[in-house]
Each structure stands twice: as C-alpha cells, then as structure tokens.
Coordinates of C-alpha atoms in Angstrom, one line a residue:
M1 CA 0.0 0.1 0.4
G2 CA 1.3 3.2 -0.9
F3 CA 1.1 6.6 0.7
W4 CA 0.2 10.0 -0.6
D5 CA 1.0 13.5 0.5
A6 CA -1.2 15.8 -2.1
L7 CA -4.3 15.6 -4.3
T8 CA -4.3 18.7 -6.4
Y9 CA -6.6 19.4 -9.4
T10 CA -8.0 22.4 -10.8
R11 CA -11.2 21.3 -11.6
D12 CA -13.0 18.1 -9.9
I13 CA -11.8 15.0 -8.1
S14 CA -13.6 11.6 -8.0
L15 CA -13.2 9.0 -6.1
S16 CA -15.5 5.5 -6.4
T17 CA -15.9 2.3 -5.3
A18 CA -14.4 -0.7 -6.7
Q19 CA -17.2 -3.3 -7.5
N20 CA -17.4 -7.3 -7.1
M21 CA -20.4 -9.0 -8.9
E22 CA -21.9 -12.8 -8.6
R23 CA -24.3 -14.7 -10.2
L24 CA -25.3 -17.7 -9.0
K25 CA -27.6 -19.7 -11.3
N26 CA -28.5 -23.4 -10.6
H27 CA -30.8 -26.1 -11.5
S28 CA -31.0 -29.8 -10.4
G29 CA -33.6 -32.4 -10.4
G30 CA -34.0 -36.2 -10.9
S31 CA -36.5 -39.3 -10.3
Q32 CA -36.6 -42.5 -9.8
A33 CA -38.9 -45.9 -10.3
T34 CA -38.9 -49.4 -8.2
L35 CA -40.7 -52.5 -9.3
G36 CA -40.3 -55.8 -7.1
A37 CA -42.1 -58.9 -6.0
G38 CA -42.6 -59.4 -2.0
F39 CA -44.5 -61.9 0.3
S40 CA -46.0 -60.7 3.6
L41 CA -47.8 -62.2 6.7
G42 CA -49.9 -60.6 9.5
G43 CA -50.3 -57.5 7.6
S44 CA -53.1 -55.5 5.6
Q45 CA -52.0 -57.7 2.6
N46 CA -51.2 -61.4 3.2
G47 CA -49.6 -63.3 0.5
I48 CA -47.6 -62.3 -2.8
T49 CA -47.3 -59.0 -3.5
I50 CA -45.5 -57.0 -6.3
E51 CA -44.6 -53.7 -5.8
A52 CA -43.8 -50.5 -7.8
G53 CA -43.2 -46.6 -6.8
A54 CA -41.9 -43.9 -8.4
S55 CA -40.1 -40.7 -7.0
S56 CA -39.4 -37.3 -8.5
Y57 CA -37.3 -34.1 -7.1
S58 CA -36.5 -30.2 -8.4
N59 CA -34.2 -27.6 -7.2
K60 CA -33.6 -24.2 -8.3
D61 CA -31.2 -21.8 -7.1
K62 CA -30.6 -17.9 -8.4
G63 CA -28.8 -15.2 -6.7
N64 CA -27.2 -12.1 -7.3
S65 CA -24.5 -10.1 -5.4
L66 CA -22.8 -6.5 -5.5
T67 CA -20.0 -5.9 -3.3
H68 CA -18.1 -1.9 -3.3
H69 CA -14.7 -2.1 -2.0
N70 CA -13.8 1.7 -0.8
S71 CA -10.8 3.6 -3.0
V72 CA -8.4 4.7 -0.1
V73 CA -6.1 7.7 -0.2
T74 CA -3.7 7.6 2.8
A75 CA -1.1 10.0 4.1
E76 CA 1.6 8.7 6.8
D77 CA 1.1 12.4 8.6
T78 CA -0.8 14.5 6.8
L79 CA -3.2 14.3 3.5
T80 CA -3.6 17.7 1.5
V81 CA -6.3 18.1 -1.0
H82 CA -7.5 21.0 -3.0
T83 CA -9.9 21.2 -5.9
G84 CA -10.6 24.3 -8.2
R85 CA -14.6 22.7 -8.4
D86 CA -15.9 20.1 -6.5
A87 CA -14.8 16.8 -4.6
T88 CA -16.6 13.7 -4.5
L89 CA -15.9 11.0 -2.6
Q90 CA -18.6 8.1 -3.2
G91 CA -17.0 5.1 -2.1
A92 CA -13.8 6.3 -0.7
E93 CA -11.9 7.4 2.3
L94 CA -9.6 10.3 2.7
R95 CA -7.3 8.7 5.5
G96 CA -4.3 11.0 7.1
Q97 CA -3.1 11.5 10.8
S98 CA -4.6 14.9 10.0
V99 CA -6.6 16.0 6.5
K100 CA -7.0 19.2 4.8
A101 CA -8.6 20.2 2.4
D102 CA -9.8 23.2 0.1
I103 CA -12.7 22.5 -2.3
G104 CA -13.6 25.0 -4.2
R105 CA -17.5 24.6 -5.0
D106 CA -19.0 21.4 -3.7
L107 CA -17.8 18.4 -1.3
L108 CA -20.4 15.2 -1.6
I109 CA -19.2 12.1 0.7
S110 CA -21.5 9.1 -0.2
S111 CA -20.8 5.2 1.0
Q112 CA -22.3 2.5 -1.5
Q113 CA -24.9 -0.3 -0.6
D114 CA -23.8 -3.8 -1.1
K115 CA -26.6 -5.9 -2.0
N116 CA -27.2 -10.1 -1.7
Q117 CA -30.4 -11.5 -3.2
Y118 CA -30.5 -15.3 -3.1
D119 CA -34.0 -17.3 -4.5
S120 CA -34.6 -21.2 -4.1
K121 CA -37.1 -23.2 -4.6
T122 CA -37.6 -26.9 -4.2
S123 CA -39.9 -29.7 -4.8
S124 CA -40.5 -33.5 -4.4
G125 CA -42.8 -36.0 -4.9
G126 CA -43.8 -39.9 -5.1
V127 CA -46.4 -42.3 -5.3
S128 CA -46.1 -46.5 -4.3
V129 CA -48.9 -49.3 -5.0
S130 CA -48.7 -52.8 -3.8
V131 CA -51.1 -55.1 -5.3
C132 CA -51.8 -58.4 -3.8
V133 CA -51.4 -61.4 -6.4
P134 CA -54.6 -63.9 -6.6
P135 CA -55.1 -66.8 -6.0
I136 CA -52.7 -66.2 -2.7
C137 CA -54.4 -63.3 -1.3
A138 CA -55.7 -62.1 1.5
G139 CA -56.7 -58.7 3.1
N140 CA -56.4 -55.7 0.6
F141 CA -56.0 -56.6 -3.1
V142 CA -54.4 -53.1 -3.8
Q143 CA -52.6 -50.5 -1.5
G144 CA -51.0 -46.8 -2.0
S145 CA -50.0 -44.3 -1.1
A146 CA -48.4 -41.0 -2.6
N147 CA -46.7 -37.6 -1.3
A148 CA -46.2 -34.2 -2.2
A149 CA -43.4 -31.7 -0.6
G150 CA -42.3 -28.1 -1.7
G151 CA -40.2 -25.0 -0.3
K152 CA -39.5 -21.5 -1.3
V153 CA -36.6 -19.4 0.5
T154 CA -36.4 -15.9 -0.5
H155 CA -33.3 -13.4 0.7
D156 CA -33.0 -9.7 0.0
F157 CA -30.3 -7.8 1.8
K158 CA -29.0 -4.2 1.2
S159 CA -26.5 -2.9 3.8
V160 CA -23.6 0.0 4.2
I161 CA -20.9 -2.3 4.4
E162 CA -17.7 0.0 4.1
Q163 CA -18.4 3.9 5.2
S164 CA -17.0 6.7 2.9
G165 CA -15.4 9.2 4.7
I166 CA -12.5 11.4 6.1
F167 CA -11.0 9.5 8.6
V168 CA -8.2 11.1 10.6
G169 CA -5.8 10.6 13.7
T170 CA -5.0 12.8 16.6
G171 CA -3.9 15.7 14.2
G172 CA -8.0 16.3 12.9
F173 CA -9.1 18.0 10.5
D174 CA -9.5 21.2 8.5
V175 CA -11.8 21.0 6.0
H176 CA -12.9 24.7 4.0
V177 CA -15.7 23.7 0.8
G178 CA -16.9 27.0 -1.0
E179 CA -20.6 26.1 -1.5
H180 CA -22.1 22.6 -0.6
T181 CA -21.6 20.0 1.5

C-alpha cells in the first residue's frame, strides 16, 4: 500500500468504489422408479405382492450479489486535498494523521450499498402401490400412497459495509468547502 501527501486538481476530484458482482444459477432434479415382488403375512395384505413406486425432485437456485470496495487515499502524516471545483467521495476514504482540504465548490460524500439477493425453490413427490397376486391373497387387494412437498426461500439484503468519509488520527481535520457539503 502506497502513501500520498497531496491531491491537487484545478477542476474536480472524483473517487469511487471498485465493484465485485457475482451471479448464481443452479437447477438440479432427478427421478427414480422401482418394481419388485414380495411376500407378507400378518399385515393388511397377506400373500404374494407386486410393489411399484416412483419419485422425483427438483431444485432451482438463483442469486446476485454486488459488493463495493472503497478507494482509499492514505497519507502517513498530513493529507492535503485541493480542488478548483468539486470533490466527490462516492465509496472512497481520505485517511491521514490529519487531513487538510480546500474544496472550491461542493463536497459530496456518499457510501455505497452492498446487495445480496437469493431465491431457492424445491419440490418433490412420490407414489407407491402394492398389488396382492391371486390366488394366494388375503386382505387388501391394492394398497397405495402418495406424497408431495415443496419449499421456497427468499433472501434480500442491502447494507453499507464500508463507510465513505474523511478519517483522521490525532492531528484532526481542517476542511474548507466553497459552496455545499
């Protein structure tokens, strides 16, 4: 990391963040089927049975994130800033033991919001059936079951993580602005 002593411009100074954007998109799913034979005694079906079943699932995820990383101008001792017109710190920091600034017109300091959005949807279902095979059959001739489930998660986060501003040590700051802050 390097150090600066002064930023001097006859017109405007504009410092802004570096941005990191990430996107997530995922889709997965699957299904299965089963077929088999069995023999049971003492239940709701007694005898030889044929068993069949099927199930499936689906999962969809998507998300976006935007992260800001402040630009930082640091002086080991005193940082001096001079502009003939405007100074804009839009996701930026001025740092030093002391900061002296002479801004010709306007000083704008704003922090940038980080954003994180995520959505997930899941679903699943299945069926099963059991058929008792005559002539060795007692009880229920056919038994079956079905199930279904689903879920959804939504996440939306916005917050300022890195504050913009003028940060000083024991030397304090002396800032003169010609018009608006």
